[in-house]
Structures are given as structure tokens and as C-alpha cells.
């Protein structure tokens, strides 16, 4: 099956610093990747849709200048949380859609747990 | 606003029983439906996808879709303790945008 990796799996940072999270599709090409955030006991909330070679589309209420997304290749998208604050602490999960697949299936990465002190 | 509704549970079933998980959605134009399993602290794992009315079976899992009633369900036969997790219903609307329900927690007791 399709494999999506994320790095790092866990990060602790000080308030005010920036954190970069990488999302890679390992065995398929992904023209579209998605970034979600999940708070404890809540469902996944889509933050943005990342398309290779173009600007990301952000969901309402998500600050594009705070959550920088770059999708430079068909296998890599990055999310940078700039000037992180404690309220940004969450579980960040990316997913990728197989560009060659006929079905609209999204495959999820293992997630990155961010703790901002 | 597109909504996907699930009973939060927990749904408790004994080992070997059938677990029935239900989901309703608001967007009549939705065409693709997915069930994901999420263990605590982990990311979602795709269990089933279904696109047309009726049943789709894969091993112990059966997904059922009724577009007229805007209803999708997941049946798990011969439930095992390892099936204990939160099950997320997801509906695809528009171009590749998944809307998730809040999930139903399933507890399978030995």
C-alpha cells in the first residue's frame, strides 16, 4: 500500500521559535497533499491543501503567514509553524493523494506531535 | 456547511460479536466515502472506501452506503480486542476535500 512518512514524529520547542515538519510520499507521487491538525479528543481539522508547484489553499481561520506550506516536489510537502505558541501544541498529520490513482483515497502519515513550551 | 455526524460512543461489544458503526452526512453531492481507524495517539488508517449504493465487503469489514438516506455504515464481524479504536467516517466533497466526523470509539471486550 501507499506509504506516507512524516518527520519529526515528535518535537518540543520554545515559544517564539519556528518548527518545520516534512511529509513525504515514499512509493507514489502526490500532486496533492493535505495538512490536518487534531487536538485531544477532537476530530481531524483540515488546515490546508497543498498542490505541487503552486500556493497552498488554506481553510478558513488558518493563518497562512503562520503556517507556511511548501510543496516543492511530487513527493515532499513541508509545514512550518512560525513563531510557535503554546496554543499551537497539537498533533499535525499530513495526507497524500496518489496522482496515478483513479480513486480519491488519501493516505495519512504517522503524524507529528508538537509541544510548545 | 458540510457536516458528517457520528455517535461518539463508546460502543462496547464482546469479542466475537458484530460491531455496527453509523454515519450520516449533509452534502447530497458527496460521491466518495471512507472509513478510517485511529488508535490512540496514532494517525488514521484507511479501512474501507465505498462509492456506490449497497454493500462492500473486505474480510471482516462491510461498508454499507445509502445515498438516498445520506447514510453510511461499517460492520465489523467477529470483533477482536485489537479492533478497539476510534473509527472515523470521512466524506469527499468537491475536489479532494475530506470532511471527517468526530469518530466513534469502539471497545471490544475479551
mmCIF file with all atom_site columns, N, CA and C in Angstrom, chain A residues 13-55:
data_model
loop_
_atom_site.group_PDB
_atom_site.id
_atom_site.type_symbol
_atom_site.label_atom_id
_atom_site.label_alt_id
_atom_site.label_comp_id
_atom_site.label_asym_id
_atom_site.label_entity_id
_atom_site.label_seq_id
_atom_site.pdbx_PDB_ins_code
_atom_site.Cartn_x
_atom_site.Cartn_y
_atom_site.Cartn_z
_atom_site.occupancy
_atom_site.B_iso_or_equiv
_atom_site.pdbx_formal_charge
_atom_site.auth_seq_id
_atom_site.auth_comp_id
_atom_site.auth_asym_id
_atom_site.auth_atom_id
_atom_site.pdbx_PDB_model_num
ATOM 1   N N  . UNK A 1 13 ? 9.481   22.546 21.442 1.00 0.00 ? 13 UNK A N  1
ATOM 2   C CA . UNK A 1 13 ? 10.203  23.781 21.140 1.00 0.00 ? 13 UNK A CA 1
ATOM 3   C C  . UNK A 1 13 ? 9.775   24.876 22.105 1.00 0.00 ? 13 UNK A C  1
ATOM 4   N N  . UNK A 1 14 ? 10.575  25.923 22.132 1.00 0.00 ? 14 UNK A N  1
ATOM 5   C CA . UNK A 1 14 ? 10.261  27.067 22.972 1.00 0.00 ? 14 UNK A CA 1
ATOM 6   C C  . UNK A 1 14 ? 9.320   28.008 22.241 1.00 0.00 ? 14 UNK A C  1
ATOM 7   N N  . UNK A 1 15 ? 8.522   28.712 22.981 1.00 0.00 ? 15 UNK A N  1
ATOM 8   C CA . UNK A 1 15 ? 7.605   29.678 22.408 1.00 0.00 ? 15 UNK A CA 1
ATOM 9   C C  . UNK A 1 15 ? 8.375   30.731 21.615 1.00 0.00 ? 15 UNK A C  1
ATOM 10  N N  . UNK A 1 16 ? 7.898   31.033 20.427 1.00 0.00 ? 16 UNK A N  1
ATOM 11  C CA . UNK A 1 16 ? 8.549   32.034 19.587 1.00 0.00 ? 16 UNK A CA 1
ATOM 12  C C  . UNK A 1 16 ? 9.438   31.457 18.514 1.00 0.00 ? 16 UNK A C  1
ATOM 13  N N  . UNK A 1 17 ? 9.760   30.197 18.619 1.00 0.00 ? 17 UNK A N  1
ATOM 14  C CA . UNK A 1 17 ? 10.606  29.567 17.603 1.00 0.00 ? 17 UNK A CA 1
ATOM 15  C C  . UNK A 1 17 ? 9.753   28.987 16.484 1.00 0.00 ? 17 UNK A C  1
ATOM 16  N N  . UNK A 1 18 ? 10.420  28.612 15.392 1.00 0.00 ? 18 UNK A N  1
ATOM 17  C CA . UNK A 1 18 ? 9.720   28.021 14.253 1.00 0.00 ? 18 UNK A CA 1
ATOM 18  C C  . UNK A 1 18 ? 10.051  26.535 14.151 1.00 0.00 ? 18 UNK A C  1
ATOM 19  N N  . UNK A 1 19 ? 9.097   25.788 13.689 1.00 0.00 ? 19 UNK A N  1
ATOM 20  C CA . UNK A 1 19 ? 9.251   24.343 13.573 1.00 0.00 ? 19 UNK A CA 1
ATOM 21  C C  . UNK A 1 19 ? 8.836   23.914 12.166 1.00 0.00 ? 19 UNK A C  1
ATOM 22  N N  . UNK A 1 20 ? 9.672   23.092 11.539 1.00 0.00 ? 20 UNK A N  1
ATOM 23  C CA . UNK A 1 20 ? 9.356   22.590 10.196 1.00 0.00 ? 20 UNK A CA 1
ATOM 24  C C  . UNK A 1 20 ? 9.029   21.105 10.273 1.00 0.00 ? 20 UNK A C  1
ATOM 25  N N  . UNK A 1 21 ? 7.940   20.731 9.631  1.00 0.00 ? 21 UNK A N  1
ATOM 26  C CA . UNK A 1 21 ? 7.514   19.338 9.579  1.00 0.00 ? 21 UNK A CA 1
ATOM 27  C C  . UNK A 1 21 ? 7.516   18.900 8.120  1.00 0.00 ? 21 UNK A C  1
ATOM 28  N N  . UNK A 1 22 ? 8.125   17.756 7.858  1.00 0.00 ? 22 UNK A N  1
ATOM 29  C CA . UNK A 1 22 ? 8.189   17.235 6.491  1.00 0.00 ? 22 UNK A CA 1
ATOM 30  C C  . UNK A 1 22 ? 7.203   16.087 6.299  1.00 0.00 ? 22 UNK A C  1
ATOM 31  N N  . UNK A 1 23 ? 6.620   16.053 5.124  1.00 0.00 ? 23 UNK A N  1
ATOM 32  C CA . UNK A 1 23 ? 5.703   14.976 4.747  1.00 0.00 ? 23 UNK A CA 1
ATOM 33  C C  . UNK A 1 23 ? 6.149   14.432 3.398  1.00 0.00 ? 23 UNK A C  1
ATOM 34  N N  . UNK A 1 24 ? 6.401   13.141 3.348  1.00 0.00 ? 24 UNK A N  1
ATOM 35  C CA . UNK A 1 24 ? 6.890   12.522 2.114  1.00 0.00 ? 24 UNK A CA 1
ATOM 36  C C  . UNK A 1 24 ? 6.032   11.334 1.695  1.00 0.00 ? 24 UNK A C  1
ATOM 37  N N  . UNK A 1 25 ? 5.726   11.255 0.417  1.00 0.00 ? 25 UNK A N  1
ATOM 38  C CA . UNK A 1 25 ? 5.116   10.040 -0.117 1.00 0.00 ? 25 UNK A CA 1
ATOM 39  C C  . UNK A 1 25 ? 6.265   9.167  -0.605 1.00 0.00 ? 25 UNK A C  1
ATOM 40  N N  . UNK A 1 26 ? 6.356   7.950  -0.095 1.00 0.00 ? 26 UNK A N  1
ATOM 41  C CA . UNK A 1 26 ? 7.548   7.135  -0.309 1.00 0.00 ? 26 UNK A CA 1
ATOM 42  C C  . UNK A 1 26 ? 7.486   6.285  -1.568 1.00 0.00 ? 26 UNK A C  1
ATOM 43  N N  . UNK A 1 27 ? 6.316   5.847  -1.955 1.00 0.00 ? 27 UNK A N  1
ATOM 44  C CA . UNK A 1 27 ? 6.248   4.922  -3.087 1.00 0.00 ? 27 UNK A CA 1
ATOM 45  C C  . UNK A 1 27 ? 5.228   5.350  -4.125 1.00 0.00 ? 27 UNK A C  1
ATOM 46  N N  . UNK A 1 28 ? 4.873   6.631  -4.094 1.00 0.00 ? 28 UNK A N  1
ATOM 47  C CA . UNK A 1 28 ? 3.965   7.134  -5.121 1.00 0.00 ? 28 UNK A CA 1
ATOM 48  C C  . UNK A 1 28 ? 4.158   8.649  -5.221 1.00 0.00 ? 28 UNK A C  1
ATOM 49  N N  . UNK A 1 29 ? 3.665   9.191  -6.303 1.00 0.00 ? 29 UNK A N  1
ATOM 50  C CA . UNK A 1 29 ? 3.737   10.631 -6.496 1.00 0.00 ? 29 UNK A CA 1
ATOM 51  C C  . UNK A 1 29 ? 2.419   11.271 -6.065 1.00 0.00 ? 29 UNK A C  1
ATOM 52  N N  . UNK A 1 30 ? 2.539   12.365 -5.359 1.00 0.00 ? 30 UNK A N  1
ATOM 53  C CA . UNK A 1 30 ? 1.360   13.025 -4.813 1.00 0.00 ? 30 UNK A CA 1
ATOM 54  C C  . UNK A 1 30 ? 1.289   14.458 -5.326 1.00 0.00 ? 30 UNK A C  1
ATOM 55  N N  . UNK A 1 31 ? 0.360   14.702 -6.240 1.00 0.00 ? 31 UNK A N  1
ATOM 56  C CA . UNK A 1 31 ? 0.189   16.081 -6.698 1.00 0.00 ? 31 UNK A CA 1
ATOM 57  C C  . UNK A 1 31 ? -0.481  16.927 -5.628 1.00 0.00 ? 31 UNK A C  1
ATOM 58  N N  . UNK A 1 32 ? -1.213  16.272 -4.746 1.00 0.00 ? 32 UNK A N  1
ATOM 59  C CA . UNK A 1 32 ? -1.923  16.993 -3.696 1.00 0.00 ? 32 UNK A CA 1
ATOM 60  C C  . UNK A 1 32 ? -1.621  16.367 -2.341 1.00 0.00 ? 32 UNK A C  1
ATOM 61  N N  . UNK A 1 33 ? -1.250  17.221 -1.411 1.00 0.00 ? 33 UNK A N  1
ATOM 62  C CA . UNK A 1 33 ? -1.067  16.788 -0.027 1.00 0.00 ? 33 UNK A CA 1
ATOM 63  C C  . UNK A 1 33 ? -1.914  17.674 0.854  1.00 0.00 ? 33 UNK A C  1
ATOM 64  N N  . UNK A 1 34 ? -2.285  17.139 1.989  1.00 0.00 ? 34 UNK A N  1
ATOM 65  C CA . UNK A 1 34 ? -3.186  17.836 2.898  1.00 0.00 ? 34 UNK A CA 1
ATOM 66  C C  . UNK A 1 34 ? -2.558  17.885 4.294  1.00 0.00 ? 34 UNK A C  1
ATOM 67  N N  . UNK A 1 35 ? -2.781  18.977 4.961  1.00 0.00 ? 35 UNK A N  1
ATOM 68  C CA . UNK A 1 35 ? -2.297  19.125 6.340  1.00 0.00 ? 35 UNK A CA 1
ATOM 69  C C  . UNK A 1 35 ? -3.486  19.262 7.275  1.00 0.00 ? 35 UNK A C  1
ATOM 70  N N  . UNK A 1 36 ? -3.481  18.408 8.307  1.00 0.00 ? 36 UNK A N  1
ATOM 71  C CA . UNK A 1 36 ? -4.544  18.403 9.306  1.00 0.00 ? 36 UNK A CA 1
ATOM 72  C C  . UNK A 1 36 ? -3.940  18.691 10.679 1.00 0.00 ? 36 UNK A C  1
ATOM 73  N N  . UNK A 1 37 ? -4.820  19.104 11.556 1.00 0.00 ? 37 UNK A N  1
ATOM 74  C CA . UNK A 1 37 ? -4.433  19.291 12.952 1.00 0.00 ? 37 UNK A CA 1
ATOM 75  C C  . UNK A 1 37 ? -5.503  18.605 13.793 1.00 0.00 ? 37 UNK A C  1
ATOM 76  N N  . UNK A 1 38 ? -5.057  17.954 14.841 1.00 0.00 ? 38 UNK A N  1
ATOM 77  C CA . UNK A 1 38 ? -6.004  17.254 15.713 1.00 0.00 ? 38 UNK A CA 1
ATOM 78  C C  . UNK A 1 38 ? -5.670  17.550 17.157 1.00 0.00 ? 38 UNK A C  1
ATOM 79  N N  . UNK A 1 39 ? -6.605  18.181 17.859 1.00 0.00 ? 39 UNK A N  1
ATOM 80  C CA . UNK A 1 39 ? -6.457  18.410 19.286 1.00 0.00 ? 39 UNK A CA 1
ATOM 81  C C  . UNK A 1 39 ? -7.019  17.203 20.028 1.00 0.00 ? 39 UNK A C  1
ATOM 82  N N  . UNK A 1 40 ? -6.622  17.013 21.291 1.00 0.00 ? 40 UNK A N  1
ATOM 83  C CA . UNK A 1 40 ? -7.067  15.845 22.047 1.00 0.00 ? 40 UNK A CA 1
ATOM 84  C C  . UNK A 1 40 ? -8.581  15.677 22.037 1.00 0.00 ? 40 UNK A C  1
ATOM 85  N N  . UNK A 1 41 ? -9.008  14.473 21.754 1.00 0.00 ? 41 UNK A N  1
ATOM 86  C CA . UNK A 1 41 ? -10.426 14.085 21.750 1.00 0.00 ? 41 UNK A CA 1
ATOM 87  C C  . UNK A 1 41 ? -11.249 14.860 20.716 1.00 0.00 ? 41 UNK A C  1
ATOM 88  N N  . UNK A 1 42 ? -10.596 15.426 19.737 1.00 0.00 ? 42 UNK A N  1
ATOM 89  C CA . UNK A 1 42 ? -11.285 16.129 18.656 1.00 0.00 ? 42 UNK A CA 1
ATOM 90  C C  . UNK A 1 42 ? -11.025 15.396 17.344 1.00 0.00 ? 42 UNK A C  1
ATOM 91  N N  . UNK A 1 43 ? -11.819 15.726 16.340 1.00 0.00 ? 43 UNK A N  1
ATOM 92  C CA . UNK A 1 43 ? -11.593 15.106 15.044 1.00 0.00 ? 43 UNK A CA 1
ATOM 93  C C  . UNK A 1 43 ? -10.518 15.862 14.277 1.00 0.00 ? 43 UNK A C  1
ATOM 94  N N  . UNK A 1 44 ? -10.143 15.314 13.152 1.00 0.00 ? 44 UNK A N  1
ATOM 95  C CA . UNK A 1 44 ? -9.142  15.979 12.326 1.00 0.00 ? 44 UNK A CA 1
ATOM 96  C C  . UNK A 1 44 ? -9.754  17.220 11.685 1.00 0.00 ? 44 UNK A C  1
ATOM 97  N N  . UNK A 1 45 ? -8.994  18.282 11.706 1.00 0.00 ? 45 UNK A N  1
ATOM 98  C CA . UNK A 1 45 ? -9.431  19.510 11.070 1.00 0.00 ? 45 UNK A CA 1
ATOM 99  C C  . UNK A 1 45 ? -8.457  19.846 9.948  1.00 0.00 ? 45 UNK A C  1
ATOM 100 N N  . UNK A 1 46 ? -8.984  19.971 8.748  1.00 0.00 ? 46 UNK A N  1
ATOM 101 C CA . UNK A 1 46 ? -8.141  20.311 7.609  1.00 0.00 ? 46 UNK A CA 1
ATOM 102 C C  . UNK A 1 46 ? -7.631  21.737 7.758  1.00 0.00 ? 46 UNK A C  1
ATOM 103 N N  . UNK A 1 47 ? -6.319  21.883 7.633  1.00 0.00 ? 47 UNK A N  1
ATOM 104 C CA . UNK A 1 47 ? -5.719  23.210 7.707  1.00 0.00 ? 47 UNK A CA 1
ATOM 105 C C  . UNK A 1 47 ? -5.528  23.793 6.308  1.00 0.00 ? 47 UNK A C  1
ATOM 106 N N  . UNK A 1 48 ? -4.984  22.967 5.417  1.00 0.00 ? 48 UNK A N  1
ATOM 107 C CA . UNK A 1 48 ? -4.663  23.488 4.089  1.00 0.00 ? 48 UNK A CA 1
ATOM 108 C C  . UNK A 1 48 ? -4.474  22.349 3.111  1.00 0.00 ? 48 UNK A C  1
ATOM 109 N N  . UNK A 1 49 ? -4.672  22.680 1.863  1.00 0.00 ? 49 UNK A N  1
ATOM 110 C CA . UNK A 1 49 ? -4.428  21.750 0.762  1.00 0.00 ? 49 UNK A CA 1
ATOM 111 C C  . UNK A 1 49 ? -3.217  22.254 0.000  1.00 0.00 ? 49 UNK A C  1
ATOM 112 N N  . UNK A 1 50 ? -2.274  21.354 -0.205 1.00 0.00 ? 50 UNK A N  1
ATOM 113 C CA . UNK A 1 50 ? -1.006  21.718 -0.808 1.00 0.00 ? 50 UNK A CA 1
ATOM 114 C C  . UNK A 1 50 ? -0.887  21.080 -2.182 1.00 0.00 ? 50 UNK A C  1
ATOM 115 N N  . UNK A 1 51 ? -0.731  21.887 -3.194 1.00 0.00 ? 51 UNK A N  1
ATOM 116 C CA . UNK A 1 51 ? -0.584  21.384 -4.551 1.00 0.00 ? 51 UNK A CA 1
ATOM 117 C C  . UNK A 1 51 ? 0.830   21.625 -5.054 1.00 0.00 ? 51 UNK A C  1
ATOM 118 N N  . UNK A 1 52 ? 1.402   20.609 -5.651 1.00 0.00 ? 52 UNK A N  1
ATOM 119 C CA . UNK A 1 52 ? 2.775   20.693 -6.130 1.00 0.00 ? 52 UNK A CA 1
ATOM 120 C C  . UNK A 1 52 ? 2.949   21.845 -7.123 1.00 0.00 ? 52 UNK A C  1
ATOM 121 N N  . UNK A 1 53 ? 3.902   22.702 -6.813 1.00 0.00 ? 53 UNK A N  1
ATOM 122 C CA . UNK A 1 53 ? 4.238   23.794 -7.709 1.00 0.00 ? 53 UNK A CA 1
ATOM 123 C C  . UNK A 1 53 ? 3.345   25.011 -7.624 1.00 0.00 ? 53 UNK A C  1
ATOM 124 N N  . UNK A 1 54 ? 2.398   25.023 -6.715 1.00 0.00 ? 54 UNK A N  1
ATOM 125 C CA . UNK A 1 54 ? 1.523   26.201 -6.585 1.00 0.00 ? 54 UNK A CA 1
ATOM 126 C C  . UNK A 1 54 ? 1.297   26.521 -5.112 1.00 0.00 ? 54 UNK A C  1
ATOM 127 N N  . UNK A 1 55 ? 0.649   27.644 -4.876 1.00 0.00 ? 55 UNK A N  1
ATOM 128 C CA . UNK A 1 55 ? 0.412   28.058 -3.496 1.00 0.00 ? 55 UNK A CA 1
ATOM 129 C C  . UNK A 1 55 ? -0.638  27.162 -2.841 1.00 0.00 ? 55 UNK A C  1
#
